[in-house]
Amino acid sequence: MPDLPDAHFRHLLLPYTGKVTHVRVPKQGFTTDFAAVIDSEKGPFFVKAMFNNPGGRKDSILRERAINPYVQPLSPRLLWSVNEDDAGWIILGFEAIEERGLDFEPSSPDLPLAVDLLNRAGALGLPGVARDWREDRWDTYVGSDVELALLRGDALLHTDINPSNLVVGEAGAWVIDWSWPTRGAGFIDPACFVVQLISAGHSPESAESWAAGCTAWSSADPKAIDVFAAADLRMLRAIAGRRPDQAWLTALAEAARAWAGHRGIPDAGL
């Protein structure tokens, strides 16, 4: 049976959980040092933890802690947290939910729910805590400052839209894993959805028809979507090239290529 990292980690949890009786590691991977659903004397919790070391991974878990109050009830509630000094742990304890990831395949009955969740996420206001979290992951891959301006905006973005992060259960549906929320153009989350749909087997036309149900997509400048499609292809190709052993990254890059081609973006120009 999977267990907690060590006795010190167990001691840090004790005031919030009491005795831990069972640890369940989800099938989906997390870019954290520890992630699991735990059963305990005080109930079940979903626990995510990072070592308190400088860098982006630490920043991501701190952002997830900071944004949680502002993404309710779309995300499970953060119930408690631990933040040790340098070289210690940062631990988040969320309410545990029984859920499954949505199916993005073309015949899936989950697709309308995915669109609804994206619209609910798109309707969230931008809290003050996120105002300086400018979305910049695609900046390197645009062709000019004019293009870059088309990706700017004041929407709160999730940016990791995939079948594992849009989930449903008997108690409701949620957008989970807000580990890198940012501020940018509202159509970016639906655009990420398009690439995921194509990777799941949709044609680009079908993927865009589902994205058209998202308010942020339908109100976007088509030129801005073209800029994003080209930048996303460049970025995904670069990431897949650095990690050739990750087949899912190669599949996403291929999906991005198909989408860019559908929008008339010449592959040779990329």
PDB file of C-alpha atoms in Angstrom:
ATOM      1  CA  MET A   1       0.000   0.000   0.000  1.00  0.00           C
ATOM      2  CA  PRO A   2       1.344   3.497  -0.786  1.00  0.00           C
ATOM      3  CA  ASP A   3       2.272   5.467   2.285  1.00  0.00           C
ATOM      4  CA  LEU A   4       3.171   8.982   3.359  1.00  0.00           C
ATOM      5  CA  PRO A   5       6.696  10.153   2.517  1.00  0.00           C
ATOM      6  CA  ASP A   6       8.122   9.817   6.034  1.00  0.00           C
ATOM      7  CA  ALA A   7       7.421  10.148   9.743  1.00  0.00           C
ATOM      8  CA  HIS A   8       8.031  13.904   9.672  1.00  0.00           C
ATOM      9  CA  PHE A   9       5.378  14.347   6.967  1.00  0.00           C
ATOM     10  CA  ARG A  10       2.962  12.247   9.007  1.00  0.00           C
ATOM     11  CA  HIS A  11       3.674  14.448  12.046  1.00  0.00           C
ATOM     12  CA  LEU A  12       2.883  17.604  10.039  1.00  0.00           C
ATOM     13  CA  LEU A  13      -0.499  16.178   9.028  1.00  0.00           C
ATOM     14  CA  LEU A  14      -1.446  15.000  12.497  1.00  0.00           C
ATOM     15  CA  PRO A  15      -3.145  18.217  13.784  1.00  0.00           C
ATOM     16  CA  TYR A  16      -5.380  18.305  10.700  1.00  0.00           C
ATOM     17  CA  THR A  17      -6.058  14.639  10.057  1.00  0.00           C
ATOM     18  CA  GLY A  18      -5.413  12.681  13.201  1.00  0.00           C
ATOM     19  CA  LYS A  19      -4.193   9.164  12.522  1.00  0.00           C
ATOM     20  CA  VAL A  20      -3.904   8.394   8.793  1.00  0.00           C
ATOM     21  CA  THR A  21      -5.440   5.005   8.046  1.00  0.00           C
ATOM     22  CA  HIS A  22      -5.141   4.686   4.272  1.00  0.00           C
ATOM     23  CA  VAL A  23      -3.353   6.403   1.371  1.00  0.00           C
ATOM     24  CA  ARG A  24      -4.690   6.228  -2.200  1.00  0.00           C
ATOM     25  CA  VAL A  25      -2.513   7.597  -4.990  1.00  0.00           C
ATOM     26  CA  PRO A  26      -4.635   8.687  -8.006  1.00  0.00           C
ATOM     27  CA  LYS A  27      -3.950   7.106 -11.381  1.00  0.00           C
ATOM     28  CA  GLN A  28      -3.405  10.495 -12.996  1.00  0.00           C
ATOM     29  CA  GLY A  29       0.057  11.945 -12.591  1.00  0.00           C
ATOM     30  CA  PHE A  30       0.683  15.170 -10.716  1.00  0.00           C
ATOM     31  CA  THR A  31       3.728  17.409 -10.981  1.00  0.00           C
ATOM     32  CA  THR A  32       4.043  17.453  -7.212  1.00  0.00           C
ATOM     33  CA  ASP A  33       6.321  15.749  -4.722  1.00  0.00           C
ATOM     34  CA  PHE A  34       3.306  14.046  -3.146  1.00  0.00           C
ATOM     35  CA  ALA A  35      -0.368  13.736  -4.120  1.00  0.00           C
ATOM     36  CA  ALA A  36      -2.901  11.303  -2.695  1.00  0.00           C
ATOM     37  CA  VAL A  37      -6.326  10.886  -1.158  1.00  0.00           C
ATOM     38  CA  ILE A  38      -5.901   9.960   2.474  1.00  0.00           C
ATOM     39  CA  ASP A  39      -8.397   8.474   4.899  1.00  0.00           C
ATOM     40  CA  SER A  40      -7.944   9.562   8.489  1.00  0.00           C
ATOM     41  CA  GLU A  41      -9.561   9.962  11.883  1.00  0.00           C
ATOM     42  CA  LYS A  42     -10.866  13.371  10.817  1.00  0.00           C
ATOM     43  CA  GLY A  43     -12.136  12.238   7.435  1.00  0.00           C
ATOM     44  CA  PRO A  44     -10.864  11.952   3.869  1.00  0.00           C
ATOM     45  CA  PHE A  45      -8.678  14.643   2.297  1.00  0.00           C
ATOM     46  CA  PHE A  46      -6.940  15.150  -0.999  1.00  0.00           C
ATOM     47  CA  VAL A  47      -3.375  16.115  -0.102  1.00  0.00           C
ATOM     48  CA  LYS A  48      -0.861  17.806  -2.418  1.00  0.00           C
ATOM     49  CA  ALA A  49       2.630  18.692  -1.261  1.00  0.00           C
ATOM     50  CA  MET A  50       5.855  20.219  -2.557  1.00  0.00           C
ATOM     51  CA  PHE A  51       9.264  20.643  -1.056  1.00  0.00           C
ATOM     52  CA  ASN A  52       9.736  24.275  -0.059  1.00  0.00           C
ATOM     53  CA  ASN A  53      12.535  24.926  -2.558  1.00  0.00           C
ATOM     54  CA  PRO A  54      12.833  28.031  -4.762  1.00  0.00           C
ATOM     55  CA  GLY A  55      11.448  27.804  -8.280  1.00  0.00           C
ATOM     56  CA  GLY A  56       8.363  27.381 -10.407  1.00  0.00           C
ATOM     57  CA  ARG A  57       7.049  24.247  -8.739  1.00  0.00           C
ATOM     58  CA  LYS A  58       6.972  25.961  -5.365  1.00  0.00           C
ATOM     59  CA  ASP A  59       5.330  29.004  -6.938  1.00  0.00           C
ATOM     60  CA  SER A  60       2.641  26.816  -8.476  1.00  0.00           C
ATOM     61  CA  ILE A  61       1.497  25.298  -5.185  1.00  0.00           C
ATOM     62  CA  LEU A  62       1.486  28.732  -3.551  1.00  0.00           C
ATOM     63  CA  ARG A  63      -0.674  30.045  -6.399  1.00  0.00           C
ATOM     64  CA  GLU A  64      -3.055  27.132  -5.993  1.00  0.00           C
ATOM     65  CA  ARG A  65      -3.411  27.944  -2.307  1.00  0.00           C
ATOM     66  CA  ALA A  66      -3.953  31.643  -3.004  1.00  0.00           C
ATOM     67  CA  ILE A  67      -6.545  31.203  -5.764  1.00  0.00           C
ATOM     68  CA  ASN A  68      -8.689  28.570  -4.065  1.00  0.00           C
ATOM     69  CA  PRO A  69     -11.103  30.937  -2.267  1.00  0.00           C
ATOM     70  CA  TYR A  70     -11.861  32.658  -5.574  1.00  0.00           C
ATOM     71  CA  VAL A  71     -12.716  29.543  -7.603  1.00  0.00           C
ATOM     72  CA  GLN A  72     -15.499  28.296  -5.358  1.00  0.00           C
ATOM     73  CA  PRO A  73     -17.643  26.280  -5.806  1.00  0.00           C
ATOM     74  CA  LEU A  74     -16.056  25.269  -9.117  1.00  0.00           C
ATOM     75  CA  SER A  75     -13.058  23.723  -7.329  1.00  0.00           C
ATOM     76  CA  PRO A  76     -12.892  21.559  -4.203  1.00  0.00           C
ATOM     77  CA  ARG A  77     -12.295  23.672  -1.101  1.00  0.00           C
ATOM     78  CA  LEU A  78      -8.882  24.002   0.489  1.00  0.00           C
ATOM     79  CA  LEU A  79      -9.462  23.073   4.137  1.00  0.00           C
ATOM     80  CA  TRP A  80      -5.992  23.525   5.646  1.00  0.00           C
ATOM     81  CA  SER A  81      -2.369  24.066   4.708  1.00  0.00           C
ATOM     82  CA  VAL A  82       1.136  23.649   6.125  1.00  0.00           C
ATOM     83  CA  ASN A  83       4.037  25.877   5.107  1.00  0.00           C
ATOM     84  CA  GLU A  84       7.362  24.965   6.680  1.00  0.00           C
ATOM     85  CA  ASP A  85      10.503  27.053   6.432  1.00  0.00           C
ATOM     86  CA  ASP A  86      13.002  26.575   3.600  1.00  0.00           C
ATOM     87  CA  ALA A  87      13.770  22.920   2.808  1.00  0.00           C
ATOM     88  CA  GLY A  88      10.564  21.861   4.553  1.00  0.00           C
ATOM     89  CA  TRP A  89       7.159  21.004   3.084  1.00  0.00           C
ATOM     90  CA  ILE A  90       4.293  23.015   1.661  1.00  0.00           C
ATOM     91  CA  ILE A  91       1.177  20.856   2.093  1.00  0.00           C
ATOM     92  CA  LEU A  92      -2.387  21.562   0.943  1.00  0.00           C
ATOM     93  CA  GLY A  93      -5.358  19.622   2.292  1.00  0.00           C
ATOM     94  CA  PHE A  94      -8.476  19.780   0.085  1.00  0.00           C
ATOM     95  CA  GLU A  95     -11.904  18.304   0.584  1.00  0.00           C
ATOM     96  CA  ALA A  96     -11.901  14.865  -1.029  1.00  0.00           C
ATOM     97  CA  ILE A  97     -14.391  14.355  -3.850  1.00  0.00           C
ATOM     98  CA  GLU A  98     -15.467  11.177  -5.584  1.00  0.00           C
ATOM     99  CA  GLU A  99     -15.008  11.929  -9.264  1.00  0.00           C
ATOM    100  CA  ARG A 100     -13.881  10.770 -12.661  1.00  0.00           C
ATOM    101  CA  GLY A 101     -12.281  12.679 -15.486  1.00  0.00           C
ATOM    102  CA  LEU A 102     -14.478  13.611 -18.431  1.00  0.00           C
ATOM    103  CA  ASP A 103     -14.290  11.694 -21.686  1.00  0.00           C
ATOM    104  CA  PHE A 104     -13.269  13.980 -24.577  1.00  0.00           C
ATOM    105  CA  GLU A 105     -13.765  11.425 -27.384  1.00  0.00           C
ATOM    106  CA  PRO A 106     -16.093  12.379 -30.273  1.00  0.00           C
ATOM    107  CA  SER A 107     -19.064  10.240 -29.168  1.00  0.00           C
ATOM    108  CA  SER A 108     -18.790  11.128 -25.480  1.00  0.00           C
ATOM    109  CA  PRO A 109     -21.898  12.335 -23.629  1.00  0.00           C
ATOM    110  CA  ASP A 110     -19.525  14.336 -21.381  1.00  0.00           C
ATOM    111  CA  LEU A 111     -18.810  17.012 -23.996  1.00  0.00           C
ATOM    112  CA  PRO A 112     -21.714  19.355 -23.127  1.00  0.00           C
ATOM    113  CA  LEU A 113     -20.633  19.193 -19.473  1.00  0.00           C
ATOM    114  CA  ALA A 114     -17.066  20.091 -20.472  1.00  0.00           C
ATOM    115  CA  VAL A 115     -18.348  23.175 -22.298  1.00  0.00           C
ATOM    116  CA  ASP A 116     -20.487  24.112 -19.284  1.00  0.00           C
ATOM    117  CA  LEU A 117     -17.489  23.817 -16.958  1.00  0.00           C
ATOM    118  CA  LEU A 118     -15.395  26.012 -19.253  1.00  0.00           C
ATOM    119  CA  ASN A 119     -18.148  28.624 -19.294  1.00  0.00           C
ATOM    120  CA  ARG A 120     -18.381  28.525 -15.526  1.00  0.00           C
ATOM    121  CA  ALA A 121     -14.624  28.963 -15.285  1.00  0.00           C
ATOM    122  CA  GLY A 122     -14.765  31.778 -17.830  1.00  0.00           C
ATOM    123  CA  ALA A 123     -17.380  33.587 -15.752  1.00  0.00           C
ATOM    124  CA  LEU A 124     -15.108  33.783 -12.705  1.00  0.00           C
ATOM    125  CA  GLY A 125     -13.889  37.284 -12.030  1.00  0.00           C
ATOM    126  CA  LEU A 126     -10.214  38.148 -11.864  1.00  0.00           C
ATOM    127  CA  PRO A 127      -9.335  38.550  -8.169  1.00  0.00           C
ATOM    128  CA  GLY A 128      -6.750  41.049  -7.053  1.00  0.00           C
ATOM    129  CA  VAL A 129      -4.403  38.249  -6.010  1.00  0.00           C
ATOM    130  CA  ALA A 130      -4.122  37.176  -9.680  1.00  0.00           C
ATOM    131  CA  ARG A 131      -3.684  40.602 -11.261  1.00  0.00           C
ATOM    132  CA  ASP A 132       0.108  40.266 -11.502  1.00  0.00           C
ATOM    133  CA  TRP A 133      -0.002  36.654 -12.746  1.00  0.00           C
ATOM    134  CA  ARG A 134       0.297  37.579 -16.418  1.00  0.00           C
ATOM    135  CA  GLU A 135       0.075  34.625 -18.770  1.00  0.00           C
ATOM    136  CA  ASP A 136       3.443  34.400 -20.523  1.00  0.00           C
ATOM    137  CA  ARG A 137       3.980  30.745 -21.470  1.00  0.00           C
ATOM    138  CA  TRP A 138       3.310  31.439 -25.145  1.00  0.00           C
ATOM    139  CA  ASP A 139       5.258  34.730 -25.291  1.00  0.00           C
ATOM    140  CA  THR A 140       8.417  33.160 -26.710  1.00  0.00           C
ATOM    141  CA  TYR A 141       6.463  31.603 -29.562  1.00  0.00           C
ATOM    142  CA  VAL A 142       4.667  34.605 -31.054  1.00  0.00           C
ATOM    143  CA  GLY A 143       6.027  36.573 -33.987  1.00  0.00           C
ATOM    144  CA  SER A 144       5.685  40.174 -32.825  1.00  0.00           C
ATOM    145  CA  ASP A 145       4.563  42.511 -30.072  1.00  0.00           C
ATOM    146  CA  VAL A 146       1.361  43.093 -32.040  1.00  0.00           C
ATOM    147  CA  GLU A 147       0.607  39.367 -31.914  1.00  0.00           C
ATOM    148  CA  LEU A 148       1.577  39.193 -28.275  1.00  0.00           C
ATOM    149  CA  ALA A 149      -0.977  41.878 -27.409  1.00  0.00           C
ATOM    150  CA  LEU A 150      -3.736  39.629 -28.758  1.00  0.00           C
ATOM    151  CA  LEU A 151      -3.016  37.087 -26.005  1.00  0.00           C
ATOM    152  CA  ARG A 152      -3.288  39.652 -23.226  1.00  0.00           C
ATOM    153  CA  GLY A 153      -6.494  40.174 -21.259  1.00  0.00           C
ATOM    154  CA  ASP A 154      -8.092  40.285 -17.848  1.00  0.00           C
ATOM    155  CA  ALA A 155      -9.660  36.833 -17.677  1.00  0.00           C
ATOM    156  CA  LEU A 156      -8.701  34.362 -14.981  1.00  0.00           C
ATOM    157  CA  LEU A 157      -7.250  31.369 -16.839  1.00  0.00           C
ATOM    158  CA  HIS A 158      -6.750  27.768 -15.761  1.00  0.00           C
ATOM    159  CA  THR A 159      -4.586  26.847 -18.811  1.00  0.00           C
ATOM    160  CA  ASP A 160      -4.285  23.113 -18.025  1.00  0.00           C
ATOM    161  CA  ILE A 161      -7.527  22.021 -19.642  1.00  0.00           C
ATOM    162  CA  ASN A 162      -7.470  18.248 -20.093  1.00  0.00           C
ATOM    163  CA  PRO A 163      -9.725  15.248 -19.362  1.00  0.00           C
ATOM    164  CA  SER A 164      -8.168  14.732 -15.926  1.00  0.00           C
ATOM    165  CA  ASN A 165      -8.872  18.275 -14.742  1.00  0.00           C
ATOM    166  CA  LEU A 166     -12.525  18.523 -15.818  1.00  0.00           C
ATOM    167  CA  VAL A 167     -14.253  16.004 -13.562  1.00  0.00           C
ATOM    168  CA  VAL A 168     -17.698  14.837 -12.512  1.00  0.00           C
ATOM    169  CA  GLY A 169     -19.151  12.804  -9.640  1.00  0.00           C
ATOM    170  CA  GLU A 170     -22.447  12.201  -7.893  1.00  0.00           C
ATOM    171  CA  ALA A 171     -22.063  15.431  -5.925  1.00  0.00           C
ATOM    172  CA  GLY A 172     -21.374  17.676  -8.926  1.00  0.00           C
ATOM    173  CA  ALA A 173     -18.767  18.671 -11.489  1.00  0.00           C
ATOM    174  CA  TRP A 174     -15.545  20.572 -10.966  1.00  0.00           C
ATOM    175  CA  VAL A 175     -12.479  22.092 -12.581  1.00  0.00           C
ATOM    176  CA  ILE A 176      -9.583  20.838 -10.474  1.00  0.00           C
ATOM    177  CA  ASP A 177      -5.812  21.355 -10.229  1.00  0.00           C
ATOM    178  CA  TRP A 178      -5.566  25.150 -10.332  1.00  0.00           C
ATOM    179  CA  SER A 179      -1.805  24.883 -10.042  1.00  0.00           C
ATOM    180  CA  TRP A 180      -0.918  27.666 -12.473  1.00  0.00           C
ATOM    181  CA  PRO A 181      -3.753  30.217 -12.757  1.00  0.00           C
ATOM    182  CA  THR A 182      -2.914  33.299 -14.800  1.00  0.00           C
ATOM    183  CA  ARG A 183      -4.382  36.485 -16.304  1.00  0.00           C
ATOM    184  CA  GLY A 184      -4.831  36.618 -20.073  1.00  0.00           C
ATOM    185  CA  ALA A 185      -7.227  36.513 -23.010  1.00  0.00           C
ATOM    186  CA  GLY A 186     -10.355  34.570 -22.121  1.00  0.00           C
ATOM    187  CA  PHE A 187     -10.356  32.427 -25.264  1.00  0.00           C
ATOM    188  CA  ILE A 188      -7.112  30.683 -24.265  1.00  0.00           C
ATOM    189  CA  ASP A 189      -8.792  28.030 -22.091  1.00  0.00           C
ATOM    190  CA  PRO A 190     -11.299  27.067 -24.845  1.00  0.00           C
ATOM    191  CA  ALA A 191      -8.398  27.027 -27.318  1.00  0.00           C
ATOM    192  CA  CYS A 192      -6.530  24.569 -25.101  1.00  0.00           C
ATOM    193  CA  PHE A 193      -9.754  22.527 -25.091  1.00  0.00           C
ATOM    194  CA  VAL A 194      -9.704  22.439 -28.911  1.00  0.00           C
ATOM    195  CA  VAL A 195      -6.231  20.882 -28.994  1.00  0.00           C
ATOM    196  CA  GLN A 196      -7.227  18.316 -26.392  1.00  0.00           C
ATOM    197  CA  LEU A 197     -10.345  17.398 -28.375  1.00  0.00           C
ATOM    198  CA  ILE A 198      -8.343  16.888 -31.569  1.00  0.00           C
ATOM    199  CA  SER A 199      -5.881  14.726 -29.649  1.00  0.00           C
ATOM    200  CA  ALA A 200      -8.875  12.681 -28.411  1.00  0.00           C
ATOM    201  CA  GLY A 201      -9.993  11.956 -31.981  1.00  0.00           C
ATOM    202  CA  HIS A 202     -12.064  14.970 -33.101  1.00  0.00           C
ATOM    203  CA  SER A 203     -11.547  16.650 -36.423  1.00  0.00           C
ATOM    204  CA  PRO A 204     -10.499  20.306 -36.115  1.00  0.00           C
ATOM    205  CA  GLU A 205     -13.970  21.287 -37.359  1.00  0.00           C
ATOM    206  CA  SER A 206     -15.652  19.203 -34.661  1.00  0.00           C
ATOM    207  CA  ALA A 207     -13.326  20.512 -31.950  1.00  0.00           C
ATOM    208  CA  GLU A 208     -14.022  24.133 -32.896  1.00  0.00           C
ATOM    209  CA  SER A 209     -17.770  23.465 -32.994  1.00  0.00           C
ATOM    210  CA  TRP A 210     -17.623  22.426 -29.340  1.00  0.00           C
ATOM    211  CA  ALA A 211     -15.445  25.399 -28.429  1.00  0.00           C
ATOM    212  CA  ALA A 212     -18.036  27.630 -30.091  1.00  0.00           C
ATOM    213  CA  GLY A 213     -20.298  26.881 -27.130  1.00  0.00           C
ATOM    214  CA  CYS A 214     -17.863  28.791 -24.914  1.00  0.00           C
ATOM    215  CA  THR A 215     -18.678  32.482 -24.575  1.00  0.00           C
ATOM    216  CA  ALA A 216     -15.013  33.478 -24.453  1.00  0.00           C
ATOM    217  CA  TRP A 217     -14.372  31.675 -27.739  1.00  0.00           C
ATOM    218  CA  SER A 218     -17.400  32.985 -29.629  1.00  0.00           C
ATOM    219  CA  SER A 219     -16.553  36.579 -28.700  1.00  0.00           C
ATOM    220  CA  ALA A 220     -12.827  36.311 -29.544  1.00  0.00           C
ATOM    221  CA  ASP A 221     -11.065  37.945 -32.495  1.00  0.00           C
ATOM    222  CA  PRO A 222     -10.341  35.156 -35.041  1.00  0.00           C
ATOM    223  CA  LYS A 223      -6.919  36.736 -35.636  1.00  0.00           C
ATOM    224  CA  ALA A 224      -6.102  36.250 -31.958  1.00  0.00           C
ATOM    225  CA  ILE A 225      -7.107  32.591 -32.178  1.00  0.00           C
ATOM    226  CA  ASP A 226      -4.838  32.191 -35.235  1.00  0.00           C
ATOM    227  CA  VAL A 227      -1.936  33.712 -33.305  1.00  0.00           C
ATOM    228  CA  PHE A 228      -2.544  31.347 -30.414  1.00  0.00           C
ATOM    229  CA  ALA A 229      -2.848  28.298 -32.689  1.00  0.00           C
ATOM    230  CA  ALA A 230       0.534  29.055 -34.275  1.00  0.00           C
ATOM    231  CA  ALA A 231       2.214  29.816 -30.939  1.00  0.00           C
ATOM    232  CA  ASP A 232       0.762  26.709 -29.316  1.00  0.00           C
ATOM    233  CA  LEU A 233       2.094  24.536 -32.138  1.00  0.00           C
ATOM    234  CA  ARG A 234       5.560  26.027 -31.761  1.00  0.00           C
ATOM    235  CA  MET A 235       5.480  25.539 -28.001  1.00  0.00           C
ATOM    236  CA  LEU A 236       4.181  21.974 -28.081  1.00  0.00           C
ATOM    237  CA  ARG A 237       6.718  20.999 -30.736  1.00  0.00           C
ATOM    238  CA  ALA A 238       9.509  22.407 -28.591  1.00  0.00           C
ATOM    239  CA  ILE A 239       8.301  20.584 -25.467  1.00  0.00           C
ATOM    240  CA  ALA A 240       7.729  17.293 -27.309  1.00  0.00           C
ATOM    241  CA  GLY A 241      11.188  17.588 -28.861  1.00  0.00           C
ATOM    242  CA  ARG A 242      12.753  17.826 -25.407  1.00  0.00           C
ATOM    243  CA  ARG A 243      10.772  14.810 -24.152  1.00  0.00           C
ATOM    244  CA  PRO A 244      10.556  12.369 -27.074  1.00  0.00           C
ATOM    245  CA  ASP A 245       9.737   9.479 -24.755  1.00  0.00           C
ATOM    246  CA  GLN A 246       6.398  11.083 -23.790  1.00  0.00           C
ATOM    247  CA  ALA A 247       3.925   9.885 -26.442  1.00  0.00           C
ATOM    248  CA  TRP A 248       1.125  12.107 -25.147  1.00  0.00           C
ATOM    249  CA  LEU A 249       3.213  15.214 -25.819  1.00  0.00           C
ATOM    250  CA  THR A 250       3.887  14.062 -29.368  1.00  0.00           C
ATOM    251  CA  ALA A 251       0.144  13.487 -29.794  1.00  0.00           C
ATOM    252  CA  LEU A 252      -0.651  16.996 -28.546  1.00  0.00           C
ATOM    253  CA  ALA A 253       1.901  18.518 -30.922  1.00  0.00           C
ATOM    254  CA  GLU A 254       0.341  16.597 -33.806  1.00  0.00           C
ATOM    255  CA  ALA A 255      -3.127  17.783 -32.741  1.00  0.00           C
ATOM    256  CA  ALA A 256      -1.857  21.366 -32.685  1.00  0.00           C
ATOM    257  CA  ARG A 257      -0.404  20.884 -36.183  1.00  0.00           C
ATOM    258  CA  ALA A 258      -3.760  19.629 -37.486  1.00  0.00           C
ATOM    259  CA  TRP A 259      -5.553  22.586 -35.913  1.00  0.00           C
ATOM    260  CA  ALA A 260      -3.116  25.137 -37.304  1.00  0.00           C
ATOM    261  CA  GLY A 261      -3.518  23.594 -40.749  1.00  0.00           C
ATOM    262  CA  HIS A 262      -7.284  23.821 -40.457  1.00  0.00           C
ATOM    263  CA  ARG A 263      -6.985  27.529 -39.707  1.00  0.00           C
ATOM    264  CA  GLY A 264      -4.812  28.075 -42.792  1.00  0.00           C
ATOM    265  CA  ILE A 265      -1.575  28.553 -40.909  1.00  0.00           C
ATOM    266  CA  PRO A 266       1.211  27.214 -43.162  1.00  0.00           C
ATOM    267  CA  ASP A 267       3.280  24.527 -41.481  1.00  0.00           C
ATOM    268  CA  ALA A 268       6.380  25.710 -43.315  1.00  0.00           C
ATOM    269  CA  GLY A 269       6.137  29.025 -41.514  1.00  0.00           C
ATOM    270  CA  LEU A 270       6.469  27.368 -38.158  1.00  0.00           C
TER     271      LEU A 270
END
